């Protein structure tokens, strides 16, 4: 492409419009036909294709297409870098204004230089100024080495902007190609990461690890989507390809408000809150039997539709966005079919992160509780279960959005508190008749309290069974908690949706403040 400042301008307006069209055509061609074909052969879309598919038709308004790098940088004096390897601008998704950026791998491998980072940061600043969500497709070979320290400075500016936007407007990162080294910290600073199965993200790649530690690992094993979901928990959604990632981003955005001063829009409400007797048959009375809590969620939310977040990570806890009577809610639910629903290090982190986001963006929280405790074990203690569990306590205590807790079955000890009981600020607490709310289960409690009687009995087993039943009837029922005001009401499971809908309506105007401070000292 001819340099803009060396372009011989046409002498008529019509001629100059033709020149404009020619220059724009060159810019929109990215790295050229051969590189575009290679991108397509790998099952990946180009930068502009991604934005056009994500945004509403004909809504994208590109900004900075003619921006270019400084020619004084090492090896860049003759480089042709259309749009400096990133497409930035604004548009709408489902009619809602957003700002977006997409790295162009066909242009110098999407490498991030000074101008590219500046364009992205300026787009982020516009999102902050207008109170609109920011979405970014990452597909880059990393820092642009030819630009030296300036490329690193650009990364620093992006990180700083990510933090400025945090808690003000939603930030969604879509990892659609390579994202390595320092570049991976930018998506890590966003609210949600959607990653395709064709993408990779890591701080140091397989070759560097091999040379430094001697470990052999493939790119997929180290930084593929499945690894980041199931093992590290770094990402929130796995997408089959670019098309799927774009659909996930759209659905996710539908549950979220534009910014922290607004509430999420009402969408396709289901106003039917009549009793659903099917809920009575999902949870076994026997506390040792598992079930899938997602079956409960599906019966409570509008149209049985919800979007699970980090579905493949810490699967002993379910976090999801859904709607009740058209109103967005965040759901945190123990999953008894996995590890009996115990809370562990990973589940605690998963819950705390989700609760913090919902509170930042005015999304009410619904807790479905069936938890026997925190997972015991040496590795959990050494791994810092105390510190990680405290994150849940902190997040719920700090949250000021409406909080509704429903105890389905077990709710024992510290894990009962961690799932947002009355003392951690729950606005409404309900219990099913199957609920057991106590310091511990009846068997453990009987063995401690009646240890001497059991040991002295002629038939210790019979005495133990008698004492377990005695403790069960006296304490492990929802009525003791209700008598102490820890439970608002013991309800028929069939009425759960109606109760939740009623509280959401009543607490839509909830206003609660916290003591003035710079920020809390959140346990990391």
XYZ file of C-alpha atoms in Angstrom:
524
model
C 0.000 0.000 0.000
C 1.308 3.450 -0.815
C 2.242 5.583 2.122
C -0.593 8.010 2.928
C 1.679 11.021 3.102
C 3.200 10.220 -0.321
C -0.141 9.711 -2.078
C -0.671 11.942 -5.094
C -4.151 13.308 -4.560
C -6.701 13.404 -7.341
C -7.830 16.812 -8.545
C -11.587 16.173 -8.166
C -13.803 15.069 -5.289
C -14.933 12.049 -7.276
C -11.322 11.095 -7.843
C -10.486 11.472 -4.188
C -13.472 9.331 -3.199
C -12.158 6.656 -5.559
C -8.719 6.932 -3.932
C -10.364 6.577 -0.528
C -12.136 3.419 -1.663
C -8.877 1.995 -3.004
C -6.993 2.704 0.208
C -9.782 1.275 2.334
C -9.878 -1.828 0.173
C -6.159 -2.391 0.745
C -6.556 -1.908 4.503
C -9.526 -4.247 4.720
C -7.573 -6.919 2.823
C -5.372 -7.240 5.889
C -2.232 -9.245 5.232
C -3.360 -10.201 1.757
C -5.200 -13.025 0.054
C -2.615 -15.714 0.817
C -2.617 -15.051 4.551
C -6.392 -14.759 4.676
C -6.680 -18.141 2.959
C -4.289 -19.622 5.505
C -6.429 -18.221 8.325
C -9.514 -19.807 6.777
C -7.712 -23.126 6.194
C -7.127 -23.308 9.949
C -10.854 -22.921 10.591
C -10.426 -19.351 11.835
C -12.162 -16.164 10.774
C -10.341 -12.935 9.975
C -10.430 -9.989 12.362
C -13.163 -8.161 10.469
C -15.195 -11.316 9.893
C -15.261 -11.899 13.637
C -16.522 -8.411 14.359
C -19.085 -8.506 11.576
C -20.429 -11.851 12.835
C -20.480 -10.745 16.466
C -22.096 -7.363 15.907
C -25.509 -6.643 14.458
C -25.509 -6.469 10.641
C -24.142 -3.204 9.234
C -23.684 -1.753 12.723
C -19.875 -1.799 12.917
C -18.247 1.615 12.683
C -14.480 1.194 12.424
C -12.221 3.722 14.115
C -8.521 4.135 13.365
C -8.312 2.166 10.117
C -5.632 4.494 8.771
C -3.505 4.583 11.924
C 0.070 3.362 11.481
C 3.218 2.733 13.465
C 6.188 5.050 13.685
C 8.565 4.407 10.778
C 11.631 5.254 12.876
C 11.477 1.958 14.762
C 13.937 -0.860 14.091
C 13.156 -2.669 10.849
C 9.818 -0.901 10.420
C 10.738 1.811 7.942
C 9.344 -0.123 4.956
C 6.830 -2.363 6.741
C 3.250 -2.413 5.499
C 0.978 -2.956 8.476
C -2.679 -2.250 7.611
C -4.549 -0.789 10.606
C -1.447 -1.788 12.579
C -2.768 -5.312 12.962
C -5.919 -4.601 14.934
C -9.464 -3.602 13.985
C -11.188 -1.325 16.490
C -14.503 0.451 16.639
C -18.064 0.409 17.882
C -21.365 -1.191 16.979
C -24.341 -2.952 18.509
C -25.104 -6.462 19.745
C -28.789 -7.320 19.981
C -29.395 -3.592 19.598
C -27.118 -2.622 22.489
C -24.105 -0.340 21.905
C -20.689 -1.921 22.512
C -17.060 -1.184 21.781
C -14.901 -3.920 20.320
C -11.445 -4.776 19.008
C -10.051 -7.694 17.039
C -6.402 -8.537 16.459
C -5.556 -9.365 12.836
C -3.272 -12.397 12.661
C -2.833 -11.924 8.893
C -0.889 -8.710 9.599
C 2.497 -9.451 11.152
C 0.924 -12.309 13.080
C -1.285 -9.863 14.929
C 1.772 -8.782 16.908
C 1.114 -5.962 19.328
C 3.077 -2.785 18.857
C 2.774 0.707 20.211
C 0.064 1.881 17.819
C -1.948 -1.327 18.035
C -2.065 -1.101 21.812
C -2.893 2.599 21.630
C -5.855 1.875 19.370
C -7.146 -0.803 21.741
C -6.702 1.398 24.806
C -8.493 4.291 23.126
C -11.397 1.967 22.321
C -11.483 0.851 25.953
C -11.485 4.464 27.095
C -14.460 5.137 24.850
C -16.260 2.171 26.394
C -15.566 3.666 29.810
C -16.716 7.115 28.703
C -19.980 5.862 27.215
C -20.695 3.092 29.719
C -20.728 0.326 27.122
C -19.348 -3.244 27.267
C -15.950 -3.936 25.724
C -15.203 -7.102 23.748
C -11.792 -8.096 22.410
C -10.738 -10.926 20.075
C -7.189 -12.033 20.908
C -5.227 -13.622 18.033
C -1.606 -12.561 18.183
C 1.904 -13.894 18.069
C 2.813 -11.628 20.973
C 4.787 -8.444 21.371
C 6.150 -6.883 18.190
C 9.874 -7.412 18.668
C 10.812 -4.775 16.077
C 9.319 -2.088 18.310
C 11.278 -3.092 21.386
C 10.305 -1.465 24.667
C 7.449 0.439 23.020
C 5.541 -2.800 22.506
C 5.924 -3.653 26.195
C 4.774 -0.178 27.123
C 1.676 -0.801 25.025
C 0.900 -3.949 27.006
C 1.261 -2.003 30.233
C -1.224 0.599 29.023
C -3.700 -2.153 28.133
C -3.398 -3.766 31.567
C -3.941 -0.413 33.234
C -7.028 0.204 31.108
C -8.395 -3.283 31.912
C -8.255 -2.410 35.591
C -9.896 0.992 35.030
C -12.805 -0.681 33.268
C -13.100 -3.434 35.877
C -16.369 -3.162 37.771
C -17.537 -0.278 35.568
C -18.378 -1.941 32.248
C -18.387 -5.662 31.396
C -15.236 -6.881 29.652
C -15.373 -10.024 27.538
C -12.239 -11.586 26.075
C -12.446 -14.071 23.213
C -9.256 -16.075 22.733
C -9.470 -17.098 19.084
C -5.822 -17.827 18.323
C -2.432 -17.666 20.046
C -2.191 -15.529 23.169
C 1.211 -15.940 24.770
C 3.560 -14.263 27.188
C 2.572 -10.941 28.707
C -0.382 -10.708 26.315
C -2.216 -13.366 28.324
C -2.524 -11.059 31.308
C -4.919 -8.728 29.512
C -7.682 -11.349 29.139
C -6.947 -12.490 32.682
C -7.894 -8.979 33.832
C -11.279 -9.095 32.082
C -14.553 -10.420 33.497
C -15.062 -13.397 31.192
C -12.832 -15.387 28.859
C -14.304 -17.380 25.987
C -11.722 -19.632 24.335
C -11.990 -21.633 21.140
C -10.589 -25.138 20.809
C -8.241 -23.862 18.097
C -6.606 -21.320 20.424
C -3.716 -21.488 22.892
C -2.810 -19.296 25.852
C 0.211 -19.538 28.119
C 2.955 -17.452 29.681
C 5.762 -19.642 28.310
C 5.267 -22.088 25.464
C 6.176 -25.768 25.216
C 9.601 -25.136 23.651
C 10.703 -22.757 26.399
C 9.453 -25.129 29.088
C 11.317 -28.003 27.436
C 14.565 -26.026 27.367
C 14.267 -24.755 30.948
C 12.679 -27.620 32.882
C 13.035 -30.569 30.531
C 9.273 -31.193 30.590
C 7.634 -32.407 27.393
C 4.177 -30.972 26.834
C 2.081 -30.177 23.783
C 0.512 -26.793 23.143
C -2.964 -28.265 23.745
C -1.928 -29.927 26.994
C -0.265 -26.759 28.225
C -2.526 -23.979 27.036
C -5.499 -25.397 25.171
C -9.091 -24.577 26.038
C -9.773 -27.878 27.796
C -6.693 -27.489 30.003
C -7.631 -23.948 30.953
C -11.183 -24.994 31.781
C -10.714 -28.292 33.610
C -7.327 -27.768 35.277
C -6.375 -24.120 35.744
C -9.833 -22.566 35.709
C -8.448 -19.587 33.818
C -11.331 -19.400 31.361
C -15.114 -19.334 31.662
C -16.373 -20.848 28.413
C -15.047 -23.283 25.818
C -16.209 -22.753 22.227
C -15.878 -25.199 19.363
C -14.886 -22.442 16.928
C -15.223 -18.715 16.211
C -18.930 -19.009 15.376
C -19.664 -20.707 18.693
C -17.576 -18.160 20.597
C -19.550 -15.317 19.073
C -22.852 -16.949 20.015
C -21.675 -17.475 23.607
C -20.611 -13.827 23.809
C -24.038 -12.699 22.618
C -25.902 -14.897 25.083
C -23.622 -13.887 27.952
C -24.090 -10.208 27.156
C -27.874 -10.651 27.178
C -27.754 -11.345 30.923
C -25.571 -8.332 31.724
C -26.269 -4.614 32.106
C -24.450 -2.022 30.035
C -22.499 -0.803 33.048
C -22.444 -0.686 36.838
C -25.040 2.106 37.074
C -27.714 0.126 35.255
C -29.576 -3.129 35.686
C -29.800 -5.900 33.137
C -32.708 -5.643 30.708
C -35.851 -7.703 31.152
C -35.841 -10.346 28.436
C -38.664 -12.665 27.426
C -40.157 -13.068 30.924
C -42.057 -16.182 31.937
C -44.657 -14.902 34.373
C -45.903 -18.361 35.350
C -45.039 -18.886 39.029
C -47.593 -21.579 39.730
C -46.451 -24.499 41.922
C -44.193 -27.017 40.214
C -44.634 -30.332 42.012
C -41.809 -31.897 39.990
C -39.397 -30.148 42.352
C -40.538 -32.443 45.157
C -39.092 -35.478 43.395
C -35.580 -34.262 42.521
C -33.829 -34.125 45.894
C -33.648 -37.454 47.784
C -34.427 -37.289 51.494
C -31.465 -39.606 52.068
C -28.540 -37.210 52.406
C -26.101 -39.813 51.061
C -27.748 -40.000 47.654
C -26.608 -37.664 44.928
C -28.601 -35.803 42.277
C -27.936 -33.139 39.669
C -28.716 -29.695 41.064
C -29.040 -28.402 37.509
C -32.382 -30.222 37.410
C -33.513 -27.944 40.237
C -32.184 -24.852 38.472
C -34.043 -25.737 35.281
C -37.357 -25.947 37.168
C -36.851 -22.563 38.858
C -35.658 -20.280 36.047
C -37.536 -18.908 33.042
C -38.099 -21.489 30.313
C -35.551 -23.815 31.929
C -32.831 -21.729 30.258
C -29.559 -20.777 31.917
C -25.919 -20.177 30.987
C -23.462 -22.086 33.160
C -20.159 -20.320 33.867
C -16.956 -22.390 34.232
C -19.027 -25.507 33.642
C -15.948 -27.745 33.445
C -14.088 -26.352 36.466
C -14.747 -27.123 40.129
C -17.800 -29.098 39.096
C -18.808 -29.624 42.727
C -20.253 -26.111 42.468
C -22.500 -24.693 39.747
C -22.444 -21.008 38.823
C -24.833 -19.741 36.174
C -26.743 -16.802 34.787
C -30.498 -17.181 34.355
C -33.738 -15.207 34.545
C -36.718 -15.306 36.851
C -39.728 -13.431 35.477
C -37.395 -11.814 32.969
C -34.979 -10.509 35.614
C -31.324 -11.579 35.411
C -29.975 -13.515 38.380
C -26.710 -15.186 39.268
C -27.073 -18.696 40.671
C -24.576 -20.383 42.992
C -25.481 -23.998 43.732
C -23.767 -26.927 45.382
C -23.586 -29.993 43.150
C -24.237 -33.150 45.234
C -23.428 -35.453 42.305
C -19.759 -34.371 42.497
C -17.796 -34.796 45.747
C -21.157 -34.726 47.552
C -21.202 -30.971 46.924
C -18.300 -30.241 49.285
C -16.600 -26.878 48.981
C -12.902 -27.046 48.167
C -10.214 -24.563 47.130
C -11.279 -24.380 43.498
C -14.998 -24.163 44.229
C -14.372 -21.368 46.728
C -12.441 -19.345 44.159
C -15.070 -20.008 41.511
C -17.888 -18.843 43.775
C -16.090 -15.751 45.041
C -15.226 -14.573 41.531
C -18.804 -15.041 40.347
C -20.334 -13.328 43.375
C -17.983 -10.365 42.993
C -18.972 -9.911 39.368
C -22.708 -10.122 40.067
C -22.405 -7.602 42.878
C -20.385 -5.219 40.686
C -23.095 -5.215 38.033
C -26.275 -5.234 40.118
C -27.270 -8.832 39.425
C -29.196 -10.470 42.312
C -27.812 -13.718 43.707
C -29.698 -16.956 44.334
C -28.024 -19.691 46.396
C -29.194 -23.317 46.269
C -27.592 -25.017 49.243
C -26.826 -28.686 49.755
C -23.360 -28.775 51.272
C -21.885 -31.195 53.838
C -18.827 -29.058 54.567
C -15.443 -27.978 53.302
C -13.464 -30.818 51.774
C -11.134 -32.343 54.387
C -7.591 -33.404 53.550
C -3.931 -32.586 53.973
C -3.596 -31.225 50.436
C -6.552 -28.919 50.930
C -5.067 -27.568 54.159
C -1.619 -27.155 52.619
C -3.188 -25.541 49.570
C -4.768 -22.847 51.726
C -8.400 -23.877 52.026
C -8.733 -21.425 54.922
C -7.586 -18.532 52.749
C -9.601 -19.600 49.715
C -12.733 -20.346 51.715
C -12.443 -16.876 53.220
C -12.867 -15.457 49.714
C -16.445 -16.726 49.661
C -17.158 -15.270 53.090
C -15.675 -11.953 51.992
C -17.503 -11.832 48.671
C -20.920 -12.525 50.149
C -20.377 -10.185 53.087
C -19.344 -7.381 50.748
C -22.136 -7.929 48.228
C -25.070 -5.507 48.483
C -27.266 -6.907 45.710
C -30.399 -8.849 46.726
C -29.345 -12.259 48.044
C -31.776 -15.175 48.297
C -30.746 -18.487 49.841
C -32.701 -21.720 49.565
C -31.508 -24.693 51.646
C -32.457 -27.816 49.731
C -30.932 -30.437 52.018
C -27.623 -30.406 53.923
C -26.146 -27.179 55.289
C -23.425 -27.992 57.792
C -20.831 -25.969 59.663
C -18.712 -23.291 58.038
C -19.873 -24.280 54.576
C -23.423 -23.330 55.596
C -22.137 -19.853 56.378
C -20.045 -19.689 53.197
C -23.135 -20.312 51.053
C -24.602 -17.017 52.285
C -26.701 -17.590 55.351
C -28.621 -14.877 57.190
C -25.516 -13.606 58.993
C -23.646 -13.025 55.738
C -26.387 -10.727 54.537
C -28.967 -12.945 52.880
C -32.163 -10.923 52.431
C -34.372 -13.989 52.330
C -33.650 -17.528 53.493
C -35.944 -20.423 52.709
C -35.622 -24.098 53.558
C -37.239 -27.150 52.089
C -38.666 -29.712 54.562
C -35.677 -31.913 53.665
C -33.214 -29.308 54.971
C -30.697 -30.206 57.663
C -29.104 -27.084 59.106
C -26.582 -27.814 61.837
C -22.950 -27.679 62.889
C -22.458 -31.161 61.465
C -24.383 -34.238 60.387
C -26.300 -36.282 62.924
C -23.875 -39.211 62.810
C -20.819 -37.111 63.554
C -22.605 -35.062 66.187
C -23.930 -38.147 67.996
C -20.474 -39.710 68.057
C -19.084 -36.596 69.733
C -21.883 -35.657 72.102
C -22.849 -39.150 73.209
C -19.453 -40.781 73.025
C -19.468 -41.954 76.631
C -23.032 -43.292 76.538
C -22.337 -45.208 73.328
C -19.123 -46.674 74.696
C -20.785 -47.785 77.951
C -23.850 -49.305 76.290
C -24.352 -53.080 76.122
C -25.052 -52.678 72.422
C -23.006 -49.695 71.197
C -24.338 -49.932 67.654
C -27.954 -49.831 68.780
C -27.194 -46.951 71.168
C -25.401 -45.046 68.384
C -28.379 -45.479 66.050
C -30.734 -44.309 68.800
C -28.669 -41.215 69.541
C -28.287 -40.389 65.852
C -32.050 -40.452 65.440
C -32.478 -38.418 68.622
C -30.071 -35.743 67.398
C -31.602 -35.805 63.923
C -35.068 -35.112 65.240
C -33.911 -32.491 67.720
C -31.507 -30.440 65.629
C -31.141 -31.502 61.990
C -34.402 -30.047 60.804
C -35.209 -26.683 59.265
C -37.558 -25.833 62.118
C -34.825 -25.156 64.673
C -33.217 -22.636 62.316
C -36.641 -21.155 61.602
C -37.307 -20.816 65.321
C -34.053 -18.850 65.694
C -34.906 -16.546 62.776
C -32.158 -17.994 60.587
C -34.792 -19.198 58.122
C -37.701 -16.997 57.015
C -39.947 -19.862 56.071
C -40.000 -23.599 55.498
C -41.555 -23.999 52.073
C -42.989 -26.606 49.783
C -40.325 -27.198 47.065
C -43.085 -26.644 44.503
C -43.342 -22.986 45.604
C -39.617 -22.186 45.239
C -39.880 -20.249 41.979
C -42.772 -18.166 43.265
C -40.901 -17.302 46.460
C -37.761 -16.284 44.582
C -39.745 -14.198 42.098
C -41.552 -12.418 44.923
C -38.349 -11.491 46.745
C -36.688 -10.303 43.538
C -39.638 -8.015 42.898
C -39.703 -6.685 46.453
C -35.936 -6.134 46.676
C -35.543 -4.550 43.247
C -35.205 -1.212 45.046
C -32.784 -2.473 47.703
C -30.215 0.132 48.715
C -27.366 -0.735 51.041
C -24.098 1.066 51.710
C -20.813 -0.034 53.230
C -18.352 1.998 55.322
C -16.335 4.461 53.258
C -12.886 3.113 52.414
C -10.390 3.029 49.583
C -10.960 -0.690 49.101
C -11.108 -3.804 51.215
C -8.111 -6.050 51.793
C -9.517 -9.023 49.916
C -7.737 -12.313 50.689
C -5.841 -13.340 47.540
